Short mmCIF file of C-alpha atoms in Angstrom, two decimals:
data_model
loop_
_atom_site.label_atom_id
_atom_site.label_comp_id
_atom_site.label_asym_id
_atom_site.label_seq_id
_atom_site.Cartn_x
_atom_site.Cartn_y
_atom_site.Cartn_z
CA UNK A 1 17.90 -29.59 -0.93
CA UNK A 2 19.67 -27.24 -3.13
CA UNK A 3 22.58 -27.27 -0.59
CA UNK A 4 22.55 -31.09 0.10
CA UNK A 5 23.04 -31.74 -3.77
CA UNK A 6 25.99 -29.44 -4.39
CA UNK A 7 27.80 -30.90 -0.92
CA UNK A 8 27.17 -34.55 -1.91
CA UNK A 9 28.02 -34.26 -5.88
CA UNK A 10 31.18 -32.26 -5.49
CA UNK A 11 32.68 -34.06 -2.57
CA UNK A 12 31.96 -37.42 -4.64
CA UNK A 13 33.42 -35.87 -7.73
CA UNK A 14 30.52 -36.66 -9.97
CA UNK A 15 30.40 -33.08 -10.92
CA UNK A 16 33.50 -30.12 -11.17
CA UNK A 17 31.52 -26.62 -11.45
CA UNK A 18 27.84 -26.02 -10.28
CA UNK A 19 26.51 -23.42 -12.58
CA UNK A 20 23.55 -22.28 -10.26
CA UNK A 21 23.84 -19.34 -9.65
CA UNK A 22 23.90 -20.37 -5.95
CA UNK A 23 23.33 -17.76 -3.29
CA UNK A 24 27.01 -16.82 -1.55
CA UNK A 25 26.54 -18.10 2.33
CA UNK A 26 29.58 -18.70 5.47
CA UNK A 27 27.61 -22.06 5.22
CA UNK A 28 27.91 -23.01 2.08
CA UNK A 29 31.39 -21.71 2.00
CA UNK A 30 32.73 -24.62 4.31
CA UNK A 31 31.61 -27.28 1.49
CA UNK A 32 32.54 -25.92 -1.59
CA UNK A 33 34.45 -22.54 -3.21
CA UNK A 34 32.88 -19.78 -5.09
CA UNK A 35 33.58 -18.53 -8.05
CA UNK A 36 33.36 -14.68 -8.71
CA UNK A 37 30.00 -12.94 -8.57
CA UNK A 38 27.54 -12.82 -10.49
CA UNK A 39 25.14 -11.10 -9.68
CA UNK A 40 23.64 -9.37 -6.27
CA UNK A 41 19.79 -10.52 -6.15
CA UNK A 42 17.45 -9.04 -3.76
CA UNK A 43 14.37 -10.84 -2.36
CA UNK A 44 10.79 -9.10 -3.00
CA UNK A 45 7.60 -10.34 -2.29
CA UNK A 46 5.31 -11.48 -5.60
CA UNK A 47 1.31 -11.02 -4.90
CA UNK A 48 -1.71 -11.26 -6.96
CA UNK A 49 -3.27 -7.67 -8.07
CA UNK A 50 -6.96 -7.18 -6.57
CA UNK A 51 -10.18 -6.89 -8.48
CA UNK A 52 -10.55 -2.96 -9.48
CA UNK A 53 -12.19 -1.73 -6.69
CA UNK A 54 -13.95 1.87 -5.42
CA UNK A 55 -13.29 3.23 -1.54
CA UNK A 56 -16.22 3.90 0.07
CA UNK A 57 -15.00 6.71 1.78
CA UNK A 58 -13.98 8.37 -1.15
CA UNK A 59 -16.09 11.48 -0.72
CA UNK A 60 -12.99 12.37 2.01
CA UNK A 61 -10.55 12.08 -0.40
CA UNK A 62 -10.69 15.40 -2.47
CA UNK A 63 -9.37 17.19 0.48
CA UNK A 64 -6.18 16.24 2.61
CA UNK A 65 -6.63 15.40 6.30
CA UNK A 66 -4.76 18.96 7.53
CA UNK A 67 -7.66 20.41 5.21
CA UNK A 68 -10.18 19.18 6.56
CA UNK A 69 -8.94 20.15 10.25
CA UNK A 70 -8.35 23.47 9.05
CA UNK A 71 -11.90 23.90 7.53
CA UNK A 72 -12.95 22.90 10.99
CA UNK A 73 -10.84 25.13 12.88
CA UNK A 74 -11.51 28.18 11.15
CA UNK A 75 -15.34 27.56 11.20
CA UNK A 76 -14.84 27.45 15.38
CA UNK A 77 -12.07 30.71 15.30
CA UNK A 78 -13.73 32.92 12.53
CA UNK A 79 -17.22 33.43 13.82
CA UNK A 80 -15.76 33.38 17.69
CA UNK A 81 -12.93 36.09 16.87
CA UNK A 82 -16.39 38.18 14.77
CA UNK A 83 -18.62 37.72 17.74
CA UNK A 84 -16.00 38.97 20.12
CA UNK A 85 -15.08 42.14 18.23
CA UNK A 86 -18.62 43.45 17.71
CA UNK A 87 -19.45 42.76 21.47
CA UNK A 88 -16.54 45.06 22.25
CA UNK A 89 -17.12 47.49 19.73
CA UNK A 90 -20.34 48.12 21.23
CA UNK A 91 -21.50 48.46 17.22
CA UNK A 92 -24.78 46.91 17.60
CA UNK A 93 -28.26 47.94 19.14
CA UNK A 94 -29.11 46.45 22.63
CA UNK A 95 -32.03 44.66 20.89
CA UNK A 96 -30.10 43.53 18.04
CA UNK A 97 -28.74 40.26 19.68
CA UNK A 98 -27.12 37.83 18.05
CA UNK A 99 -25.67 34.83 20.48
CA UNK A 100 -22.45 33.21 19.65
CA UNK A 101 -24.16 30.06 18.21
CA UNK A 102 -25.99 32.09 15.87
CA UNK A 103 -22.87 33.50 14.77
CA UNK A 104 -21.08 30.26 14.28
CA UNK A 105 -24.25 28.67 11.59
CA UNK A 106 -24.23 31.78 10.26
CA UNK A 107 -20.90 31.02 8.87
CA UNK A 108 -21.74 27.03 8.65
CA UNK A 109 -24.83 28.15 6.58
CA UNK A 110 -22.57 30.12 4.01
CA UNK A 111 -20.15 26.31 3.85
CA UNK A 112 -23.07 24.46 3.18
CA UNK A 113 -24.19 26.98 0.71
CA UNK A 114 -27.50 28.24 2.36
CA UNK A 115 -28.91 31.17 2.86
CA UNK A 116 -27.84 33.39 6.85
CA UNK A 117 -30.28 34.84 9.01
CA UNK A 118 -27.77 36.92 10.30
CA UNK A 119 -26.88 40.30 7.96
CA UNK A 120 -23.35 42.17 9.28
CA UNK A 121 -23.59 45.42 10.31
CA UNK A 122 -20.18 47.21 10.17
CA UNK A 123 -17.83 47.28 7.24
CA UNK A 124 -15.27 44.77 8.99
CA UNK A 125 -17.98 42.47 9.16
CA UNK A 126 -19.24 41.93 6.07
CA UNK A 127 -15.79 42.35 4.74
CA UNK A 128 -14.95 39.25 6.91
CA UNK A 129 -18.18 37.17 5.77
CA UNK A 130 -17.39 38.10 2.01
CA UNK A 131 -14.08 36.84 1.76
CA UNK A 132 -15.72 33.76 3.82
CA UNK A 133 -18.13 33.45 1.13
CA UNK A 134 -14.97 33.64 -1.81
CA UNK A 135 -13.11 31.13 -0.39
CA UNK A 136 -16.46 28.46 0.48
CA UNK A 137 -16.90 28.92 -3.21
CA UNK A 138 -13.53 27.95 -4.42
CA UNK A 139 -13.38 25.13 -1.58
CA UNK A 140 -16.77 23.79 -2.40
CA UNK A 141 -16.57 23.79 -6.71
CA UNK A 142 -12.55 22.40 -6.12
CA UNK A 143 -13.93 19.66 -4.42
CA UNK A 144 -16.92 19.00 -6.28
CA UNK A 145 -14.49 18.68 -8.97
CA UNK A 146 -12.71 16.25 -7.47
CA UNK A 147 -15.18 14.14 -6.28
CA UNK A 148 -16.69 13.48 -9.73
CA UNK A 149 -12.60 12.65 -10.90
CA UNK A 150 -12.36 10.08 -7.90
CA UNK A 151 -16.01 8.63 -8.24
CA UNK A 152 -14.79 7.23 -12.34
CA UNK A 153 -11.37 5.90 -10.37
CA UNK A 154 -11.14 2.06 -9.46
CA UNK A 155 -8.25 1.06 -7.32
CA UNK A 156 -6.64 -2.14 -7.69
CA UNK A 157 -5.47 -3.37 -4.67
CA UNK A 158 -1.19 -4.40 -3.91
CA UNK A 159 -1.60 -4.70 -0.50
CA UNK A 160 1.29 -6.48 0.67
CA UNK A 161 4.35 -3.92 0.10
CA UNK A 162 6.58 -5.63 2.81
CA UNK A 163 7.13 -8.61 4.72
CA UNK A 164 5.58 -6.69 8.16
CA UNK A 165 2.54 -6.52 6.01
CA UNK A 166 2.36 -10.09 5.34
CA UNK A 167 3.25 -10.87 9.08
CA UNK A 168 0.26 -8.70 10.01
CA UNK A 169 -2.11 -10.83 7.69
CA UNK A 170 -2.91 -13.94 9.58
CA UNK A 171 -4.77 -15.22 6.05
CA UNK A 172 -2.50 -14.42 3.25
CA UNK A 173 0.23 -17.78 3.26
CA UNK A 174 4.38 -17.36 2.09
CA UNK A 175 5.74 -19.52 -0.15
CA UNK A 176 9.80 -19.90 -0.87
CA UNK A 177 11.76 -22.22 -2.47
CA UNK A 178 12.76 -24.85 -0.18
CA UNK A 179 16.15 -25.05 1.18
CA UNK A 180 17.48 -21.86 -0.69
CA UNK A 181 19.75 -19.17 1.19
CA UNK A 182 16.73 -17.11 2.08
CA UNK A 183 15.37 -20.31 4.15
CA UNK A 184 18.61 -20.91 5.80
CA UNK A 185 18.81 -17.48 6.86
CA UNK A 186 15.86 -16.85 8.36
CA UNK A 187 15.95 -20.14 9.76
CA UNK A 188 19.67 -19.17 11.46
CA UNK A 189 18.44 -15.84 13.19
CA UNK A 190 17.33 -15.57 16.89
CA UNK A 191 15.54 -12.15 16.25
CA UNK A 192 14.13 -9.55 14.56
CA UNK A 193 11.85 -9.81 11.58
CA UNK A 194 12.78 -13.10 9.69
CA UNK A 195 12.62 -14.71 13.21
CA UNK A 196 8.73 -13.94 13.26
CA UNK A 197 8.65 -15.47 9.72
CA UNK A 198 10.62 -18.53 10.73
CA UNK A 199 8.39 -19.19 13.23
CA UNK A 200 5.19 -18.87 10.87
CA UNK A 201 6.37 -22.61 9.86
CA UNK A 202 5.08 -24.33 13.11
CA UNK A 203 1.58 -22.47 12.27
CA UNK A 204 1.50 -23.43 8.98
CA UNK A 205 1.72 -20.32 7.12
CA UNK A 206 4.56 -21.38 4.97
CA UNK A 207 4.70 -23.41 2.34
CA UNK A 208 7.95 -24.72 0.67
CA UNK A 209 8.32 -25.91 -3.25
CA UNK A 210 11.01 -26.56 -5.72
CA UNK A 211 11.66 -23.36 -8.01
CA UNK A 212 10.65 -25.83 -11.07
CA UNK A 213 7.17 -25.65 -9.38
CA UNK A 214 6.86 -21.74 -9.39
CA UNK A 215 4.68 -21.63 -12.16
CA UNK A 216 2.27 -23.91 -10.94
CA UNK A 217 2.43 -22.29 -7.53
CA UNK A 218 2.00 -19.05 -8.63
CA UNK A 219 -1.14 -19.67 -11.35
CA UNK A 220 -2.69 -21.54 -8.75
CA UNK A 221 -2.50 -19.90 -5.39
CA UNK A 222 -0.72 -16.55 -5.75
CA UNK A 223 -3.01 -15.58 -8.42
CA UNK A 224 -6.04 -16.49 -6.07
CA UNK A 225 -4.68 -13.41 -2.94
CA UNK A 226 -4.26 -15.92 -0.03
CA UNK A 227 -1.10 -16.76 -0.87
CA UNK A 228 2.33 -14.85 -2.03
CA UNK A 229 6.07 -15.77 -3.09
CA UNK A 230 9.13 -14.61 -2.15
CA UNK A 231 11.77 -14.90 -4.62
CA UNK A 232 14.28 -13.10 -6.00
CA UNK A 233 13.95 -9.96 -8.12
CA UNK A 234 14.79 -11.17 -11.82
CA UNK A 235 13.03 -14.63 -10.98
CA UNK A 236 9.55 -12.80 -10.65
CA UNK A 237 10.21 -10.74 -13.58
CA UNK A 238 10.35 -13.66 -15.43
CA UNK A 239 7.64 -15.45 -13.79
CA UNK A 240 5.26 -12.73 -14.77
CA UNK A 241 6.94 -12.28 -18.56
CA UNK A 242 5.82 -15.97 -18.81
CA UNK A 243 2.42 -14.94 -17.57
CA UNK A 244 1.69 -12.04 -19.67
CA UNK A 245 2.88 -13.75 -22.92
CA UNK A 246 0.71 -17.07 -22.01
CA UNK A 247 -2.55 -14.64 -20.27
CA UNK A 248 -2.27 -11.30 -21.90
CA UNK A 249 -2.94 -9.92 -18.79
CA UNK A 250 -0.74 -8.43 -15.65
CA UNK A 251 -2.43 -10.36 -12.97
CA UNK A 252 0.61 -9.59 -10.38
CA UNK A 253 2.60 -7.54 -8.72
CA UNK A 254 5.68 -7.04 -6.80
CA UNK A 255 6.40 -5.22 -3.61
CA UNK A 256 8.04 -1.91 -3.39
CA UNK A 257 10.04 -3.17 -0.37
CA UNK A 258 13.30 -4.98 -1.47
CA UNK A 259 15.57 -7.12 1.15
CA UNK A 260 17.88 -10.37 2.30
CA UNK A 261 20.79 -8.87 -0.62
CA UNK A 262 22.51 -12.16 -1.43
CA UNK A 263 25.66 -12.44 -4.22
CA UNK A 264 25.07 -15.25 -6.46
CA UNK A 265 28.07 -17.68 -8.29
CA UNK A 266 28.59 -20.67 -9.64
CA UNK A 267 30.41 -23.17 -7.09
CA UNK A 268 33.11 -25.60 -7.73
CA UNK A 269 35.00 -28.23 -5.24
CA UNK A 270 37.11 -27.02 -2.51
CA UNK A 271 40.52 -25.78 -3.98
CA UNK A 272 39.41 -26.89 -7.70
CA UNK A 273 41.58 -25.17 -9.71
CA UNK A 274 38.95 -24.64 -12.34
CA UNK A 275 37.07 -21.69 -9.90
CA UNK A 276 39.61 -19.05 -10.83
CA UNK A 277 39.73 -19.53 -14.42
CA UNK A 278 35.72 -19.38 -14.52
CA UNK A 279 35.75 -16.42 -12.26
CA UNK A 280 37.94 -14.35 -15.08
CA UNK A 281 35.39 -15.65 -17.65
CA UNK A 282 32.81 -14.54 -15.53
CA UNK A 283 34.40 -10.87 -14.73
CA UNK A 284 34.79 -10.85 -18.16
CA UNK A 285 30.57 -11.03 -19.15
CA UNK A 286 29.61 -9.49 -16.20
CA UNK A 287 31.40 -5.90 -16.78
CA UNK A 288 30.65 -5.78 -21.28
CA UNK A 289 26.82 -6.41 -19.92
CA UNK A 290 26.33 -9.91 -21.83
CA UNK A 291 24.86 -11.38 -18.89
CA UNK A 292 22.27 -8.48 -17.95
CA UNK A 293 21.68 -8.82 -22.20
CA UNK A 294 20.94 -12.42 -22.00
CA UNK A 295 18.42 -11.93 -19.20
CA UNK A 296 16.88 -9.43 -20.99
CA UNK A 297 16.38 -11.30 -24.02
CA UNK A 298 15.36 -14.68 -22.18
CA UNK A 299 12.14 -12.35 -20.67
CA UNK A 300 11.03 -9.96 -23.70
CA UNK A 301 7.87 -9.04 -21.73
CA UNK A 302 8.71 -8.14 -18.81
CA UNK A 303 8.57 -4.43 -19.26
CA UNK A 304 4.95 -4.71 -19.93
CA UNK A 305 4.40 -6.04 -16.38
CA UNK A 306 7.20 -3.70 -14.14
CA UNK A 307 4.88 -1.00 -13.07
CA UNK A 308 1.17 -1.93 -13.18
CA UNK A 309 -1.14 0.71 -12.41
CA UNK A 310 -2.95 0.81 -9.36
CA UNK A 311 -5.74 3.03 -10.61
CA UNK A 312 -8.24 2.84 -13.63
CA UNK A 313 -10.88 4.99 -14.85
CA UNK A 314 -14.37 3.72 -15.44
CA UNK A 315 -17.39 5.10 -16.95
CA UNK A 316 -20.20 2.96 -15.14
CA UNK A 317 -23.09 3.50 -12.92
CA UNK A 318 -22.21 4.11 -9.16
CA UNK A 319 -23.91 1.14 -7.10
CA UNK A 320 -24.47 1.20 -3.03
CA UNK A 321 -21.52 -1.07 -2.80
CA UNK A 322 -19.73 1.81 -3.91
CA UNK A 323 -21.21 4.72 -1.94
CA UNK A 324 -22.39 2.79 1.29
CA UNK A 325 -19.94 5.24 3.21
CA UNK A 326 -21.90 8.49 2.28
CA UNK A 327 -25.29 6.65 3.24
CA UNK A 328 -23.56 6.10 6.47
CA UNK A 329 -22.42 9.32 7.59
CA UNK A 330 -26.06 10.93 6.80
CA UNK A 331 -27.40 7.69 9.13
CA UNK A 332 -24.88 8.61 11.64
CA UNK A 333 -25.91 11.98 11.38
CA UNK A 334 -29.76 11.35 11.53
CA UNK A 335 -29.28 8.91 14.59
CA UNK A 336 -27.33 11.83 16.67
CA UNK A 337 -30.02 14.46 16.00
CA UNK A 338 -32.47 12.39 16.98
CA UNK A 339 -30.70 11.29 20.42
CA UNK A 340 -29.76 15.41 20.65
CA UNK A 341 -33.73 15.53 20.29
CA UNK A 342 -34.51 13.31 23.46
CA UNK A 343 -32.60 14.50 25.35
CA UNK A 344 -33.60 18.54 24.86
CA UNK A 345 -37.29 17.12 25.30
CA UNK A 346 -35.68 15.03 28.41
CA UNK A 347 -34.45 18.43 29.39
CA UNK A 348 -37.75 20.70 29.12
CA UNK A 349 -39.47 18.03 30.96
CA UNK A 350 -37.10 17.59 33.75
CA UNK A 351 -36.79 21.90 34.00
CA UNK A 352 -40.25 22.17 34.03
CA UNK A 353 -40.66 19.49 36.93
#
């Protein structure tokens, strides 16, 4: 549309200079001329923030993956390097047994904080189990610690950062301005990324309105999750100044991700002698920083919306919605000892037949 207007009112001279700014294209170059840049605008992708939310499985968070597996490793190594050196020492009396799996709760017993069965016998030993016990201390009270900080977080979800993540979402629907540059890019390429999203429009995951009908678009669907906008940078900044000034609130977001770079100008007709002398004016407010000053003051809150947090503090009561993920794993837990159960008892029954 955008395109179609500039063509027809500049080759019928009912207009000398389009002010725009109008995305630089090879396309659009064939029609009209540009004038000098400016500005470079980058697309991001606009969403709707989340309801403050807890993670279930947020008993696993106080400790990093590689610390868990390291927790687990050296409760397999420590007690099976122990075992072998006092069965080579020969330190221990023949009736003084201990089997390897003894060994091994032994040292579970002092993780989980209960009392051992088993007491160490040489100096090595219980040298061994007592800086076991020191460091199950610090382990345990750091993450206790921890786990009453995350339990008081709520995290807000942003969860598309990028247009894969939007691709990947078969219920979340994009909407762009019709017949910008963006669109006739994306429409233009045979591959790649933008390809996928061009072909979204035959599944109807795409929906295309005029930038005066942003606002609308974005206070009705956007704000809703199932739906986000790609636009360009400074357009969404202002888009959510509007919205915090008319709300009070910073209901969206934009994504980390940045991409399709695009130089903006005014236009004129082809070989209009009026392009040059704009593009000096131009240069001119462009490098003294008027222009970036004008935006600035056409959008005065749109600091207060830049960097929204993604995590609040709470002081509430803890519900099962929030801890359903604990309650599972001691489920899980019960349902394998029990089927570890049968089948010993399947075991002494088949031995003894």
């Amino acid at each position: 549309m955008e395109q179609r207007w500039v063509k027809m009112t500049l080759d019928v001279r009912e207009a000398d200079i389009g002010l725009g700014p109008f995305g630089v294209s090879a396309t659009r170059a064939e029609m009209v001329d540009f004038t000098r840049e400016i500005l470079t605008e980058t697309a991001r992708i606009m969403g709707g923030r989340g309801l403050p939310e807890m993670n279930p499985w947020g008993f696993l968070l106080p400790l990093a993956p590689l610390v868990w597996v390291g927790i687990l490793t050296a409760m397999l190594v420590v007690p099976a390097v122990v075992f072998f050196l006092w069965s080579i020492t020969g330190l221990r009396n023949n009736d003084d047994t201990v089997s390897s799996s003894d060994m091994f709760f032994c040292y579970l017993r002092v993780f989980l904080q209960q009392g051992s069965t088993v007491s160490p016998d040489p100096w090595w030993e219980r040298t061994v189990l007592a800086v076991w016990m020191i460091t199950m201390l610090v382990l345990t009270k750091s993450y206790a610690g921890n786990l009453m900080s995350n339990l008081a977080v709520r995290y807000i979800p942003q969860p598309y950062q990028s247009l894969r993540d939007v691709l990947d979402d078969p219920s979340v629907t994009m909407i762009w301005e019709a017949n910008n540059a963006y669109v006739q890019y994306y429409r233009a390429v045979e591959s790649g990324v933008f390809r996928e999203i061009a072909d979204l429009e035959s599944e109807g995951r795409i929906k295309y309105v005029r930038s005066t009908e942003f606002p609308s678009s974005i206070d009705i669907f956007v704000r809703n999750g199932d739906h986000v906008l790609i636009a360009e940078d400074r357009y969404e900044r202002v888009l959510m100044a509007q919205d915090f000034s008319r709300t009070g609130r910073c209901d969206f977001y934009s994504s980390r991700s940045r991409f399709l770079p695009f130089m903006s100008s005014m236009v004129g007709a082809k070989d209009s002698p009026l392009v040059p002398v704009i593009s000096v004016g131009i240069k001119a407010v462009t490098q003294t920083g008027l222009y970036d000053q004008w935006t600035e003051n056409y959008m005065p809150n749109a600091t207060f919306c830049a960097h929204p947090p993604t995590k609040i503090t709470v002081n509430t009561s803890l519900t099962f919605h929030n801890l359903w993920g604990m309650f599972a794993v001691i489920l899980g837990g019960h349902v394998v000892s029990i089927l570890i159960l049968g089948l010993e008892l399947l075991n002494v029954r088949l031995f003894r037949l």
